[in-house]
Tab-separated table of C-alpha atoms in Angstrom:
chain	number	residue	atom	x	y	z
B	1	UNK	CA	-0.058	0.278	-0.354
B	2	UNK	CA	2.875	2.351	0.929
B	3	UNK	CA	4.605	1.360	-2.819
B	4	UNK	CA	0.254	2.274	-4.618
B	5	UNK	CA	0.123	5.204	-2.092
B	6	UNK	CA	4.072	6.722	-3.073
B	7	UNK	CA	3.570	6.515	-7.292
B	8	UNK	CA	0.031	7.987	-7.050
B	9	UNK	CA	2.300	10.704	-5.659
B	10	UNK	CA	4.230	10.814	-8.150
B	11	UNK	CA	1.145	10.952	-10.616
B	12	UNK	CA	0.186	14.483	-8.359
B	13	UNK	CA	3.611	15.910	-8.446
B	14	UNK	CA	4.423	15.243	-12.442
B	15	UNK	CA	0.628	16.692	-12.791
B	16	UNK	CA	1.220	19.848	-11.329
B	17	UNK	CA	4.841	20.398	-12.628
B	18	UNK	CA	2.682	20.175	-15.730
B	19	UNK	CA	1.078	22.841	-14.486
B	20	UNK	CA	2.949	25.338	-14.117
B	21	UNK	CA	3.968	25.079	-18.533
B	22	UNK	CA	-0.069	24.919	-19.194
B	23	UNK	CA	-0.788	28.147	-16.992
B	24	UNK	CA	2.258	30.342	-18.400
B	25	UNK	CA	0.799	30.309	-22.032
B	26	UNK	CA	-1.484	33.406	-22.752
B	27	UNK	CA	-4.509	33.350	-25.395
B	28	UNK	CA	-4.835	36.908	-27.699
B	29	UNK	CA	-8.504	35.594	-28.198
B	30	UNK	CA	-11.340	38.129	-27.707
B	31	UNK	CA	-14.115	35.557	-26.563
B	32	UNK	CA	-14.887	34.434	-23.073
B	33	UNK	CA	-16.568	31.433	-21.122
B	34	UNK	CA	-19.105	32.572	-19.106
B	35	UNK	CA	-20.045	29.409	-17.942
B	36	UNK	CA	-19.007	25.753	-18.313
B	37	UNK	CA	-19.542	22.944	-17.236
B	38	UNK	CA	-17.906	19.482	-17.384
B	39	UNK	CA	-20.095	15.816	-16.633
B	40	UNK	CA	-17.115	13.010	-16.702
B	41	UNK	CA	-18.277	9.321	-16.352
B	42	UNK	CA	-16.634	6.952	-15.586
B	43	UNK	CA	-18.467	4.148	-15.972
B	44	UNK	CA	-16.998	2.136	-18.312
B	45	UNK	CA	-13.649	1.771	-19.213
B	46	UNK	CA	-14.488	4.151	-22.216
B	47	UNK	CA	-14.251	7.943	-20.227
B	48	UNK	CA	-17.432	9.778	-21.657
B	49	UNK	CA	-16.928	13.657	-21.165
B	50	UNK	CA	-20.589	15.769	-22.054
B	51	UNK	CA	-19.244	19.897	-21.679
B	52	UNK	CA	-21.357	22.187	-22.067
B	53	UNK	CA	-20.517	26.036	-22.525
B	54	UNK	CA	-21.790	29.647	-23.005
B	55	UNK	CA	-19.181	31.907	-25.300
B	56	UNK	CA	-19.550	35.016	-25.199
B	57	UNK	CA	-17.389	37.508	-27.522
B	58	UNK	CA	-16.034	40.685	-26.500
B	59	UNK	CA	-14.353	41.739	-29.355
B	60	UNK	CA	-14.308	43.739	-32.524
B	61	UNK	CA	-14.412	41.759	-34.636
B	62	UNK	CA	-17.383	38.600	-35.386
B	63	UNK	CA	-15.504	35.219	-34.406
B	64	UNK	CA	-16.052	32.295	-36.410
B	65	UNK	CA	-14.792	29.235	-34.764
B	66	UNK	CA	-14.836	27.626	-30.994
B	67	UNK	CA	-11.611	26.807	-29.878
B	68	UNK	CA	-10.965	23.155	-27.942
B	69	UNK	CA	-8.000	22.274	-26.088
B	70	UNK	CA	-6.632	19.239	-24.515
B	71	UNK	CA	-3.852	18.353	-22.833
B	72	UNK	CA	-1.396	15.711	-25.030
B	73	UNK	CA	-1.823	13.078	-22.758
B	74	UNK	CA	-5.608	13.019	-23.421
B	75	UNK	CA	-5.342	14.452	-27.765
B	76	UNK	CA	-3.615	10.809	-27.817
B	77	UNK	CA	-6.214	9.104	-26.478
B	78	UNK	CA	-9.138	11.001	-28.159
B	79	UNK	CA	-11.381	9.075	-30.602
B	80	UNK	CA	-14.475	10.813	-30.998
B	81	UNK	CA	-15.639	15.153	-30.330
B	82	UNK	CA	-18.662	16.332	-31.365
B	83	UNK	CA	-20.345	19.865	-30.676
B	84	UNK	CA	-23.887	20.800	-31.129
B	85	UNK	CA	-24.997	24.354	-31.090
B	86	UNK	CA	-27.683	24.694	-29.252
B	87	UNK	CA	-31.329	26.935	-29.397
B	88	UNK	CA	-35.191	27.283	-27.375
B	89	UNK	CA	-34.848	26.308	-23.637
B	90	UNK	CA	-36.451	23.043	-22.312
B	91	UNK	CA	-38.672	20.912	-24.154
B	92	UNK	CA	-38.642	23.460	-27.536
B	93	UNK	CA	-34.503	23.116	-27.389
B	94	UNK	CA	-32.801	22.115	-30.357
B	95	UNK	CA	-29.402	20.811	-31.562
B	96	UNK	CA	-27.912	22.055	-34.441
B	97	UNK	CA	-24.573	19.918	-35.626
B	98	UNK	CA	-21.122	21.554	-35.922
B	99	UNK	CA	-17.975	20.899	-37.962
B	100	UNK	CA	-15.372	19.666	-35.537
B	101	UNK	CA	-11.507	19.556	-37.660
B	102	UNK	CA	-8.311	19.102	-35.617
B	103	UNK	CA	-6.836	23.257	-35.716
B	104	UNK	CA	-2.776	23.271	-36.442
B	105	UNK	CA	-1.911	25.879	-33.919
B	106	UNK	CA	1.933	25.613	-32.797
B	107	UNK	CA	1.532	28.154	-30.189
B	108	UNK	CA	0.346	25.795	-27.446
B	109	UNK	CA	1.239	25.576	-23.980
B	110	UNK	CA	2.708	22.428	-23.094
B	111	UNK	CA	2.439	20.345	-26.221
B	112	UNK	CA	-1.924	20.896	-25.655
B	113	UNK	CA	-3.533	20.090	-28.849
B	114	UNK	CA	-6.682	21.606	-30.731
B	115	UNK	CA	-10.011	21.113	-32.180
B	116	UNK	CA	-12.192	23.859	-34.588
B	117	UNK	CA	-16.061	24.110	-34.192
B	118	UNK	CA	-17.105	26.119	-36.734
B	119	UNK	CA	-20.323	27.866	-36.343
B	120	UNK	CA	-22.671	28.179	-37.630
B	121	UNK	CA	-23.340	32.185	-38.527
B	122	UNK	CA	-20.012	34.549	-37.339
B	123	UNK	CA	-20.657	35.321	-33.821
B	124	UNK	CA	-20.452	39.687	-33.794
B	125	UNK	CA	-19.258	42.000	-30.521
B	126	UNK	CA	-21.854	41.454	-26.840
B	127	UNK	CA	-23.235	38.461	-28.858
B	128	UNK	CA	-22.805	34.776	-27.120
B	129	UNK	CA	-23.566	31.509	-28.440
B	130	UNK	CA	-24.416	27.292	-26.159
B	131	UNK	CA	-22.455	24.719	-27.746
B	132	UNK	CA	-22.933	21.222	-25.685
B	133	UNK	CA	-19.645	18.898	-26.852
B	134	UNK	CA	-19.104	15.147	-26.847
B	135	UNK	CA	-15.705	13.528	-26.229
B	136	UNK	CA	-14.273	10.041	-25.355
B	137	UNK	CA	-11.085	8.953	-24.617
B	138	UNK	CA	-9.933	5.271	-24.679
B	139	UNK	CA	-7.381	3.658	-22.920
B	140	UNK	CA	-7.013	6.551	-19.831
B	141	UNK	CA	-8.548	4.159	-16.923
B	142	UNK	CA	-4.838	3.181	-15.632
B	143	UNK	CA	-5.025	0.061	-13.138
B	144	UNK	CA	-4.149	0.665	-9.799
B	145	UNK	CA	-2.571	-1.860	-8.466
B	146	UNK	CA	-1.703	-3.232	-11.930
B	147	UNK	CA	-1.933	-6.963	-11.208
B	148	UNK	CA	-4.988	-8.632	-9.044
B	149	UNK	CA	-5.596	-12.123	-7.832
B	150	UNK	CA	-8.927	-13.564	-8.587
B	151	UNK	CA	-11.171	-12.503	-6.026
B	152	UNK	CA	-10.048	-8.938	-6.143
B	153	UNK	CA	-11.522	-6.622	-6.821
B	154	UNK	CA	-10.047	-4.251	-9.748
B	155	UNK	CA	-9.065	-0.066	-8.366
B	156	UNK	CA	-8.121	2.084	-11.599
B	157	UNK	CA	-6.899	6.047	-11.172
B	158	UNK	CA	-8.456	8.785	-13.782
B	159	UNK	CA	-6.299	11.922	-13.631
B	160	UNK	CA	-7.548	15.025	-15.648
B	161	UNK	CA	-7.784	18.844	-14.732
B	162	UNK	CA	-10.280	20.112	-11.783
B	163	UNK	CA	-10.779	23.322	-14.801
B	164	UNK	CA	-11.386	23.060	-18.628
B	165	UNK	CA	-8.004	23.692	-20.286
B	166	UNK	CA	-9.306	26.486	-22.508
B	167	UNK	CA	-6.887	29.070	-23.915
B	168	UNK	CA	-10.454	30.649	-22.888
B	169	UNK	CA	-10.704	32.758	-19.704
B	170	UNK	CA	-13.753	31.242	-18.042
B	171	UNK	CA	-15.518	33.012	-15.409
B	172	UNK	CA	-17.600	30.369	-14.293
B	173	UNK	CA	-16.739	26.831	-14.003
B	174	UNK	CA	-18.053	23.577	-12.326
B	175	UNK	CA	-16.257	19.109	-12.579
B	176	UNK	CA	-19.123	16.805	-12.327
B	177	UNK	CA	-17.008	13.227	-11.913
B	178	UNK	CA	-19.724	9.978	-11.862
B	179	UNK	CA	-17.816	6.722	-10.697
B	180	UNK	CA	-19.554	3.112	-11.149
B	181	UNK	CA	-20.545	3.311	-7.284
B	182	UNK	CA	-19.679	5.418	-5.215
B	183	UNK	CA	-16.699	2.095	-3.977
B	184	UNK	CA	-13.192	5.237	-3.481
B	185	UNK	CA	-10.098	4.489	-2.517
B	186	UNK	CA	-9.601	8.511	-3.044
B	187	UNK	CA	-9.802	11.141	-5.090
B	188	UNK	CA	-8.139	15.232	-4.967
B	189	UNK	CA	-9.140	17.154	-2.780
B	190	UNK	CA	-9.427	20.505	-3.706
B	191	UNK	CA	-11.996	24.000	-2.637
B	192	UNK	CA	-14.661	24.088	-3.279
B	193	UNK	CA	-15.380	20.019	-3.393
B	194	UNK	CA	-18.378	17.732	-2.704
B	195	UNK	CA	-18.177	14.530	-2.256
B	196	UNK	CA	-21.667	12.783	-2.093
B	197	UNK	CA	-22.374	8.912	-2.996
B	198	UNK	CA	-20.938	8.003	-7.057
B	199	UNK	CA	-20.201	11.547	-7.690
B	200	UNK	CA	-17.564	13.955	-7.373
B	201	UNK	CA	-18.003	17.813	-7.459
B	202	UNK	CA	-15.915	20.829	-8.202
B	203	UNK	CA	-15.854	23.796	-8.259
B	204	UNK	CA	-17.853	26.665	-9.267
B	205	UNK	CA	-14.577	28.368	-9.764
B	206	UNK	CA	-15.101	31.379	-10.926
B	207	UNK	CA	-12.417	34.547	-12.963
B	208	UNK	CA	-10.289	31.503	-14.361
B	209	UNK	CA	-7.808	32.898	-16.481
B	210	UNK	CA	-6.324	31.184	-20.700
B	211	UNK	CA	-4.650	27.847	-19.419
B	212	UNK	CA	-5.606	26.729	-15.822
B	213	UNK	CA	-4.594	23.513	-15.245
B	214	UNK	CA	-5.589	22.151	-11.771
B	215	UNK	CA	-4.278	18.030	-11.891
B	216	UNK	CA	-6.814	15.830	-9.973
B	217	UNK	CA	-6.848	11.840	-9.934
B	218	UNK	CA	-9.959	10.485	-8.984
B	219	UNK	CA	-9.218	6.473	-7.280
B	220	UNK	CA	-12.005	3.586	-7.544
B	221	UNK	CA	-12.951	0.564	-8.499
B	222	UNK	CA	-14.107	-0.525	-11.695
B	223	UNK	CA	-15.010	-4.558	-12.160
B	224	UNK	CA	-16.696	-3.752	-15.569
B	225	UNK	CA	-15.918	-5.703	-18.714
B	226	UNK	CA	-12.122	-3.805	-20.426
B	227	UNK	CA	-12.958	-5.453	-23.495
B	228	UNK	CA	-10.962	-4.515	-26.310
B	229	UNK	CA	-10.547	-5.452	-29.902
B	230	UNK	CA	-7.084	-4.796	-31.426
B	231	UNK	CA	-7.868	-5.874	-34.122
B	232	UNK	CA	-11.087	-6.617	-36.145
B	233	UNK	CA	-11.673	-7.352	-39.410
B	234	UNK	CA	-14.493	-7.334	-40.885
B	235	UNK	CA	-15.586	-9.140	-44.747
B	236	UNK	CA	-18.435	-8.155	-46.286
B	237	UNK	CA	-19.286	-9.800	-49.671
B	238	UNK	CA	-21.468	-8.419	-51.784
B	239	UNK	CA	-23.606	-10.985	-53.652
B	240	UNK	CA	-26.315	-9.558	-56.369
B	241	UNK	CA	-27.894	-13.116	-55.575
B	242	UNK	CA	-29.752	-11.800	-52.641
B	243	UNK	CA	-27.925	-11.504	-50.643
B	244	UNK	CA	-24.292	-10.117	-47.986
B	245	UNK	CA	-22.297	-12.322	-46.251
B	246	UNK	CA	-20.354	-10.850	-43.603
B	247	UNK	CA	-17.467	-13.055	-41.489
B	248	UNK	CA	-15.330	-10.645	-38.922
B	249	UNK	CA	-12.454	-12.013	-36.733
B	250	UNK	CA	-11.757	-11.030	-33.710
B	251	UNK	CA	-9.002	-10.678	-31.019
B	252	UNK	CA	-10.050	-9.273	-28.120
B	253	UNK	CA	-8.376	-8.645	-24.529
B	254	UNK	CA	-9.727	-7.718	-20.625
B	255	UNK	CA	-6.840	-4.700	-20.823
B	256	UNK	CA	-8.112	-4.439	-16.739
B	257	UNK	CA	-5.416	-5.226	-14.363
B	258	UNK	CA	-3.303	-8.498	-15.133
B	259	UNK	CA	-4.223	-11.528	-13.646
B	260	UNK	CA	-1.156	-13.439	-11.520
B	261	UNK	CA	-1.847	-16.198	-9.843
B	262	UNK	CA	-3.341	-19.925	-10.544
B	263	UNK	CA	-6.922	-19.186	-11.706
B	264	UNK	CA	-9.293	-21.664	-10.279
B	265	UNK	CA	-12.604	-22.487	-11.904
B	266	UNK	CA	-13.987	-24.719	-8.735
B	267	UNK	CA	-14.096	-20.555	-6.757
B	268	UNK	CA	-15.415	-18.436	-10.081
B	269	UNK	CA	-18.734	-21.206	-10.073
B	270	UNK	CA	-19.064	-21.492	-6.907
B	271	UNK	CA	-18.455	-17.619	-5.328
B	272	UNK	CA	-19.734	-16.231	-9.206
B	273	UNK	CA	-20.235	-12.804	-6.854
B	274	UNK	CA	-16.757	-12.950	-5.452
B	275	UNK	CA	-14.376	-14.854	-7.305
B	276	UNK	CA	-13.146	-12.943	-9.936
B	277	UNK	CA	-15.452	-9.760	-10.485
B	278	UNK	CA	-13.362	-8.423	-12.814
B	279	UNK	CA	-13.420	-10.527	-15.523
B	280	UNK	CA	-15.729	-11.181	-17.928
B	281	UNK	CA	-17.588	-14.435	-19.859
B	282	UNK	CA	-20.138	-12.771	-22.166
B	283	UNK	CA	-20.382	-9.814	-24.735
B	284	UNK	CA	-23.400	-8.760	-26.384
B	285	UNK	CA	-23.315	-7.839	-30.071
B	286	UNK	CA	-25.972	-6.038	-32.180
B	287	UNK	CA	-26.797	-7.856	-35.826
B	288	UNK	CA	-28.893	-6.427	-38.605
B	289	UNK	CA	-32.808	-7.539	-37.883
B	290	UNK	CA	-33.737	-10.586	-40.255
B	291	UNK	CA	-29.528	-12.083	-39.677
B	292	UNK	CA	-29.430	-15.151	-40.663
B	293	UNK	CA	-26.587	-18.787	-41.159
B	294	UNK	CA	-25.338	-16.844	-38.342
B	295	UNK	CA	-21.730	-18.890	-36.402
B	296	UNK	CA	-19.492	-18.272	-33.975
B	297	UNK	CA	-16.990	-20.174	-34.013
B	298	UNK	CA	-12.283	-19.922	-32.428
B	299	UNK	CA	-9.616	-21.844	-33.379
B	300	UNK	CA	-10.987	-25.071	-32.531
B	301	UNK	CA	-14.223	-25.002	-33.446
B	302	UNK	CA	-17.826	-24.144	-33.217
B	303	UNK	CA	-19.441	-22.780	-30.289
B	304	UNK	CA	-22.181	-23.797	-29.239
B	305	UNK	CA	-22.809	-21.590	-26.494
B	306	UNK	CA	-23.979	-18.567	-27.879
B	307	UNK	CA	-27.323	-17.511	-28.526
B	308	UNK	CA	-29.354	-16.198	-30.684
B	309	UNK	CA	-32.480	-13.886	-29.991
B	310	UNK	CA	-33.764	-11.703	-33.084
B	311	UNK	CA	-37.411	-9.612	-34.135
B	312	UNK	CA	-38.024	-6.896	-36.178
B	313	UNK	CA	-35.706	-3.950	-35.518
B	314	UNK	CA	-32.346	-5.711	-34.505
B	315	UNK	CA	-31.181	-9.005	-33.703
B	316	UNK	CA	-28.796	-9.749	-30.258
B	317	UNK	CA	-25.968	-12.669	-30.283
B	318	UNK	CA	-24.836	-13.548	-26.747
B	319	UNK	CA	-21.304	-14.658	-27.009
B	320	UNK	CA	-19.132	-16.549	-24.754
B	321	UNK	CA	-15.535	-16.914	-25.280
B	322	UNK	CA	-14.912	-21.389	-24.011
B	323	UNK	CA	-13.648	-19.144	-20.610
B	324	UNK	CA	-13.689	-16.125	-19.054
B	325	UNK	CA	-11.334	-13.423	-19.481
B	326	UNK	CA	-8.956	-12.229	-16.655
B	327	UNK	CA	-7.008	-8.958	-17.281
B	328	UNK	CA	-4.460	-9.685	-19.946
B	329	UNK	CA	-6.038	-12.479	-21.029
B	330	UNK	CA	-6.763	-12.439	-24.683
B	331	UNK	CA	-9.085	-14.713	-26.734
B	332	UNK	CA	-9.880	-15.083	-30.414
B	333	UNK	CA	-12.814	-15.843	-32.633
B	334	UNK	CA	-14.983	-15.801	-35.804
B	335	UNK	CA	-18.061	-14.592	-36.237
B	336	UNK	CA	-20.640	-14.302	-39.184
B	337	UNK	CA	-23.791	-14.124	-40.928
B	338	UNK	CA	-25.793	-13.362	-43.520
B	339	UNK	CA	-28.354	-10.065	-43.731
B	340	UNK	CA	-30.304	-9.518	-47.111
B	341	UNK	CA	-29.449	-7.652	-49.685
B	342	UNK	CA	-32.641	-5.544	-50.520
B	343	UNK	CA	-31.845	-4.708	-46.596
B	344	UNK	CA	-28.705	-1.935	-47.135
B	345	UNK	CA	-28.476	-2.263	-51.195
B	346	UNK	CA	-29.812	0.670	-52.902
B	347	UNK	CA	-29.583	2.070	-56.186
B	348	UNK	CA	-28.892	6.414	-56.777
B	349	UNK	CA	-30.505	8.723	-58.486
B	350	UNK	CA	-27.707	8.272	-61.531
B	351	UNK	CA	-28.387	4.506	-60.971
B	352	UNK	CA	-25.225	3.854	-59.457
B	353	UNK	CA	-25.078	0.989	-56.937
B	354	UNK	CA	-24.229	1.500	-52.907
B	355	UNK	CA	-23.954	-0.161	-50.058
B	356	UNK	CA	-25.748	1.198	-46.780
B	357	UNK	CA	-24.110	-0.813	-43.923
B	358	UNK	CA	-22.900	0.541	-40.186
B	359	UNK	CA	-19.540	1.241	-39.300
B	360	UNK	CA	-18.306	0.692	-35.641
B	361	UNK	CA	-18.029	-2.767	-34.500
B	362	UNK	CA	-21.471	-4.828	-32.702
B	363	UNK	CA	-19.548	-5.655	-29.847
B	364	UNK	CA	-21.264	-3.235	-27.619
B	365	UNK	CA	-18.848	-1.588	-24.941
B	366	UNK	CA	-15.886	-1.658	-26.920
B	367	UNK	CA	-13.050	-0.777	-27.961
B	368	UNK	CA	-11.203	-1.327	-31.211
B	369	UNK	CA	-7.726	0.053	-31.198
B	370	UNK	CA	-7.426	-1.306	-35.601
B	371	UNK	CA	-10.280	-2.073	-37.960
B	372	UNK	CA	-10.522	-3.205	-40.525
B	373	UNK	CA	-13.463	-3.147	-43.389
B	374	UNK	CA	-13.428	-5.080	-46.166
B	375	UNK	CA	-15.865	-4.012	-48.952
B	376	UNK	CA	-15.923	-7.369	-52.001
B	377	UNK	CA	-17.895	-5.978	-54.438
B	378	UNK	CA	-19.451	-8.072	-57.563
B	379	UNK	CA	-16.947	-9.119	-60.514
B	380	UNK	CA	-17.404	-5.997	-62.975
B	381	UNK	CA	-17.658	-3.445	-60.413
B	382	UNK	CA	-16.199	-0.210	-61.831
B	383	UNK	CA	-15.479	3.395	-59.957
B	384	UNK	CA	-16.125	2.529	-56.621
B	385	UNK	CA	-15.231	4.927	-53.639
B	386	UNK	CA	-16.360	5.156	-50.266
B	387	UNK	CA	-18.083	7.911	-48.028
B	388	UNK	CA	-17.536	7.551	-44.658
B	389	UNK	CA	-18.588	10.442	-41.431
B	390	UNK	CA	-15.209	10.970	-40.687
B	391	UNK	CA	-11.568	10.587	-41.355
B	392	UNK	CA	-10.143	7.125	-42.397
B	393	UNK	CA	-7.667	5.578	-44.827
B	394	UNK	CA	-8.869	3.687	-47.380
B	395	UNK	CA	-7.097	1.652	-50.325
B	396	UNK	CA	-7.968	-1.303	-53.349
B	397	UNK	CA	-6.849	-5.163	-53.696
B	398	UNK	CA	-8.452	-7.667	-55.527
B	399	UNK	CA	-9.984	-10.688	-54.741
B	400	UNK	CA	-10.267	-14.250	-56.657
B	401	UNK	CA	-12.957	-16.455	-55.678
B	402	UNK	CA	-14.678	-19.404	-57.425
B	403	UNK	CA	-15.556	-19.279	-61.525
B	404	UNK	CA	-13.772	-15.118	-61.419
B	405	UNK	CA	-12.132	-14.193	-64.023
B	406	UNK	CA	-11.068	-10.150	-63.951
B	407	UNK	CA	-11.487	-10.936	-60.087
B	408	UNK	CA	-13.195	-8.655	-57.867
B	409	UNK	CA	-12.370	-5.197	-56.142
B	410	UNK	CA	-12.515	-4.209	-52.851
B	411	UNK	CA	-12.885	-1.242	-51.298
B	412	UNK	CA	-10.634	-1.453	-47.994
B	413	UNK	CA	-11.765	1.060	-45.046
B	414	UNK	CA	-8.863	1.743	-41.855
B	415	UNK	CA	-9.200	3.390	-38.172
B	416	UNK	CA	-7.894	2.776	-35.172
B	417	UNK	CA	-9.468	3.940	-32.400
B	418	UNK	CA	-12.944	3.297	-32.620
B	419	UNK	CA	-16.115	3.221	-30.174
B	420	UNK	CA	-19.340	2.951	-30.288
B	421	UNK	CA	-19.788	5.963	-31.140
B	422	UNK	CA	-18.710	5.002	-34.137
B	423	UNK	CA	-21.540	2.921	-35.717
B	424	UNK	CA	-22.702	5.543	-38.372
B	425	UNK	CA	-23.402	4.314	-41.782
B	426	UNK	CA	-21.653	4.743	-43.622
B	427	UNK	CA	-20.874	4.215	-48.143
B	428	UNK	CA	-19.939	2.104	-50.477
B	429	UNK	CA	-20.991	3.021	-54.865
B	430	UNK	CA	-19.904	1.707	-57.227
B	431	UNK	CA	-21.218	1.432	-61.290
B	432	UNK	CA	-22.575	-1.975	-62.335
B	433	UNK	CA	-23.904	-3.582	-64.664
B	434	UNK	CA	-26.819	-6.470	-64.966
B	435	UNK	CA	-25.138	-8.234	-67.864
B	436	UNK	CA	-22.519	-9.420	-65.958
B	437	UNK	CA	-24.860	-10.776	-63.414
B	438	UNK	CA	-24.757	-14.240	-66.558
B	439	UNK	CA	-21.418	-13.914	-66.610
B	440	UNK	CA	-20.938	-17.153	-63.982
B	441	UNK	CA	-24.199	-18.755	-65.051
B	442	UNK	CA	-22.869	-18.625	-68.868
B	443	UNK	CA	-19.685	-20.022	-67.742
B	444	UNK	CA	-21.094	-22.846	-65.783
B	445	UNK	CA	-22.549	-23.038	-68.857
B	446	UNK	CA	-20.415	-23.004	-71.352
B	447	UNK	CA	-17.915	-25.639	-68.830
B	448	UNK	CA	-20.842	-28.345	-68.289
B	449	UNK	CA	-21.512	-28.619	-73.202
B	450	UNK	CA	-17.805	-28.254	-73.466
B	451	UNK	CA	-17.374	-31.436	-70.760
B	452	UNK	CA	-20.828	-32.507	-72.354
B	453	UNK	CA	-19.025	-32.282	-76.170
B	454	UNK	CA	-16.714	-34.014	-74.522
B	455	UNK	CA	-17.535	-36.982	-73.483
B	456	UNK	CA	-19.481	-37.687	-76.671
B	457	UNK	CA	-16.365	-38.012	-78.665
B	458	UNK	CA	-15.149	-39.992	-76.321
B	459	UNK	CA	-18.036	-42.704	-76.351
B	460	UNK	CA	-17.635	-41.954	-80.414
B	461	UNK	CA	-14.041	-42.585	-80.308
B	462	UNK	CA	-12.863	-45.799	-80.939
B	463	UNK	CA	-9.629	-46.529	-79.143
B	464	UNK	CA	-9.011	-50.035	-79.327
B	465	UNK	CA	-5.572	-51.549	-81.259
B	466	UNK	CA	-6.857	-53.952	-83.176
B	467	UNK	CA	-3.897	-56.217	-85.302
B	468	UNK	CA	-4.244	-55.465	-89.261
B	469	UNK	CA	-4.494	-58.261	-91.627
B	470	UNK	CA	-2.282	-58.818	-94.285
B	471	UNK	CA	-4.254	-59.595	-97.631
């Protein structure tokens, strides 16, 4: 315990030293944050932060954007940053999405990273706007201690600032941190600080200068499934004969505190509420409706313990690996299923075909370190391109299957740090002539006729050896 305390004190000391550099920065902007309310959700291993800002322009020139600032340790783990303009009150409140993109500003203190929120209309002098921001962090809950036995609960800590890091003056700000339960080992206390149950409140703080930074650490119990997919390869094969075949290859890992000691299955089964409380033995996959031909297997073979429930809106598959996953353990498996073609393939006004499918993983509350989607188009497809609502790496490949002549074009999409918020539809457009649907039937027919004529010719041939008589 003393070693744990020393490491926590060291982390706080480093954070305090970093704060000195952050506060040293200055801002030339004439915007100010009138009010900021931040709610940090730590109930999962994915950290979600909801930020409400009221921003006012004090300068003479109109403002076209609002800058968000993140310290380097958070910027490296950012998976999603979304923003929306808020208008109206109570039941008449409306949210209009705003464009968010990375901003290159070399003047950030201590390597701080910026994101720019583009406003729908310029903000004149004296005007204000309310903005809702959601940003998602992955791999931001560090287990402490880093190794636990089978019967130990999992303790993690989260490092942040009581004041949001911002290039603007903050008139008033408050931060709420929510944990999975009231089991909190320790938290940084700053005046004013209020802790009750599973929620810790920092603030309100007033008149904070730009780049104010007050490091805090919350050390708490979190036994939720730290399910991380190190790599997911999804292949979507389109057949114009009426179906879409989807095959997904998973490398799954428990990214929490590493398991130490010997695993006892007897204790695990006899005391499920105490033994292995931080492990997980199943995951829920939400599949499309009208899914069929579902299979789930690992390197040994088919896993029959999975359960599938379908209805008109969705299908749920409960995946159970052969063994429960403890910290540091891995499992590899393949998930495959078939969906109707008419549910996901459409035709645009100019005659192009396009696939409309969800990007993110079907497994609930999982992080994908690297995700690769391969859309295998029918043979003869031309001019393919993909439309994705967020940045991805794209390239084209070729794949040869049975009876293919020129091969099938494969559109490959790659993205790192994928979270459930990436479950947005993406489209793959391509041109296709129906005449190519006859290629394989004609090839099969030609092969059959060739075999038939060869067989008939063989029957008509006399290959016997006869002795020629001399007359």
